[in-house]
């Protein structure tokens, strides 16, 4: 049996369809590989102090935390922009159209197309945020009055006051028989005139 010395051996460089792009930044894995190589390749007669490695690890840890904070700030910024634009719903705006004409109306909708926020004025036409000249509260709109909450008062059917027949026939009509007011009885022979 004859062995071909030129077999079709393929190394892992692009033959498996794995096309990786060259990295321009070092990541955590690359840093740890370099650090391990430094440990293995250091001069035994003049080793690098462990404090230098600890300092490098601390710097890398700080860098990683800053990257995490940056990513969270990006999300926060995106949320703030959305909230800012959502607050414009119902506001009156003046904008300049692509035909250099002024348009005014109330913001009735907000859309996000092709990486840009677009506003609908009075339910028609999308206008870019850059076209808006001013924003304000609609003039013709009055604030709605705030009504106090309804109290729980029992309803009395019409014609019924809760008086008995005797109370209903009293001359005062108050239904309070037997009670006298300070004015009652004056001038009826009590000696005061």
Coordinates of C-alpha atoms in Angstrom, one line a residue, residues 63-188:
X63 CA -12.4 48.7 32.0
X64 CA -15.0 45.9 31.8
X65 CA -17.2 47.7 34.4
X66 CA -16.9 50.9 32.4
X67 CA -18.0 49.1 29.3
X68 CA -21.0 47.6 31.1
X69 CA -22.0 51.1 32.4
X70 CA -21.6 52.5 28.9
X71 CA -24.0 49.9 27.5
X72 CA -26.5 50.6 30.2
X73 CA -26.3 54.4 29.6
X74 CA -27.0 53.8 25.9
X75 CA -30.2 52.0 26.8
X76 CA -31.1 54.8 29.3
X77 CA -30.5 57.4 26.6
X78 CA -32.7 55.6 24.2
X79 CA -35.5 55.4 26.8
X80 CA -35.1 59.1 27.6
X81 CA -35.5 60.0 23.9
X82 CA -38.6 57.9 23.6
X83 CA -40.1 59.5 26.7
X84 CA -39.3 63.0 25.4
X85 CA -41.0 62.4 22.1
X86 CA -44.0 60.6 23.7
X87 CA -44.5 63.7 25.9
X88 CA -45.1 65.7 22.7
X89 CA -48.3 63.8 22.0
X90 CA -51.3 66.2 22.2
X91 CA -49.0 69.3 21.9
X92 CA -49.4 71.9 19.3
X93 CA -46.4 72.2 17.0
X94 CA -45.2 74.4 14.2
X95 CA -43.1 72.7 11.6
X96 CA -41.5 73.5 8.2
X97 CA -42.4 71.0 5.5
X98 CA -40.1 69.8 2.8
X99 CA -41.7 72.3 0.5
X100 CA -40.6 75.2 2.8
X101 CA -44.2 75.7 3.9
X102 CA -45.3 76.1 7.5
X103 CA -47.7 73.6 9.0
X104 CA -49.3 73.7 12.4
X105 CA -51.4 71.3 14.3
X106 CA -51.6 68.8 17.2
X107 CA -49.2 65.9 17.4
X108 CA -51.4 62.8 17.1
X109 CA -48.8 60.1 16.5
X110 CA -45.1 59.3 16.5
X111 CA -43.4 56.7 14.3
X112 CA -39.8 55.5 14.0
X113 CA -38.7 54.9 10.4
X114 CA -35.2 54.5 8.9
X115 CA -33.6 55.5 12.2
X116 CA -35.6 58.8 12.5
X117 CA -38.5 59.9 14.6
X118 CA -41.5 61.2 12.6
X119 CA -44.5 63.1 13.9
X120 CA -48.0 63.0 12.6
X121 CA -49.7 66.3 12.7
X122 CA -53.5 66.1 13.0
X123 CA -53.4 62.5 11.9
X124 CA -51.8 63.2 8.5
X125 CA -48.3 63.4 7.0
X126 CA -45.2 62.5 8.8
X127 CA -42.8 65.3 9.7
X128 CA -39.2 64.9 10.8
X129 CA -38.1 66.1 14.2
X130 CA -35.7 68.5 12.6
X131 CA -38.6 70.3 10.9
X132 CA -40.3 71.3 14.1
X133 CA -39.9 74.9 14.9
X134 CA -41.9 75.2 18.2
X135 CA -43.9 73.2 20.6
X136 CA -46.7 74.4 22.9
X137 CA -49.9 73.6 24.6
X138 CA -52.9 74.0 22.2
X139 CA -54.5 77.4 22.6
X140 CA -58.1 76.3 21.9
X141 CA -58.0 73.6 24.5
X142 CA -59.2 74.4 28.0
X143 CA -58.0 72.3 30.9
X144 CA -60.7 70.0 32.2
X145 CA -62.0 70.9 35.6
X146 CA -61.2 68.7 38.5
X147 CA -64.4 67.6 40.1
X148 CA -64.5 66.5 43.8
X149 CA -65.3 62.9 44.4
X150 CA -68.9 62.1 44.9
X151 CA -69.8 61.6 48.6
X152 CA -71.8 58.6 49.7
X153 CA -75.1 60.3 50.6
X154 CA -78.2 58.1 50.7
X155 CA -80.8 59.2 48.2
X156 CA -84.3 60.1 49.5
X157 CA -87.1 59.3 47.1
X158 CA -89.1 62.4 46.0
X159 CA -91.9 63.3 48.4
X160 CA -90.5 61.4 51.3
X161 CA -88.7 63.3 54.0
X162 CA -88.8 60.8 56.7
X163 CA -91.4 62.7 58.8
X164 CA -94.2 60.9 60.5
X165 CA -97.8 62.0 60.0
X166 CA -97.8 64.0 63.3
X167 CA -94.5 65.7 62.4
X168 CA -95.7 66.6 58.9
X169 CA -98.7 68.4 60.3
X170 CA -96.7 70.6 62.7
X171 CA -97.0 74.4 62.0
X172 CA -93.2 74.8 61.8
X173 CA -92.9 71.9 59.4
X174 CA -89.7 70.9 61.0
X175 CA -91.0 67.8 62.6
X176 CA -89.4 68.7 65.9
X177 CA -92.4 68.6 68.3
X178 CA -91.7 69.4 71.9
X179 CA -88.6 71.5 71.1
X180 CA -88.8 75.2 71.3
X181 CA -86.6 77.8 69.9
X182 CA -85.6 80.9 71.9
X183 CA -87.9 83.0 69.7
X184 CA -90.9 80.7 70.3
X185 CA -93.2 81.9 73.0
X186 CA -92.1 85.6 73.0
X187 CA -95.1 88.0 73.0
X188 CA -97.6 85.4 74.2

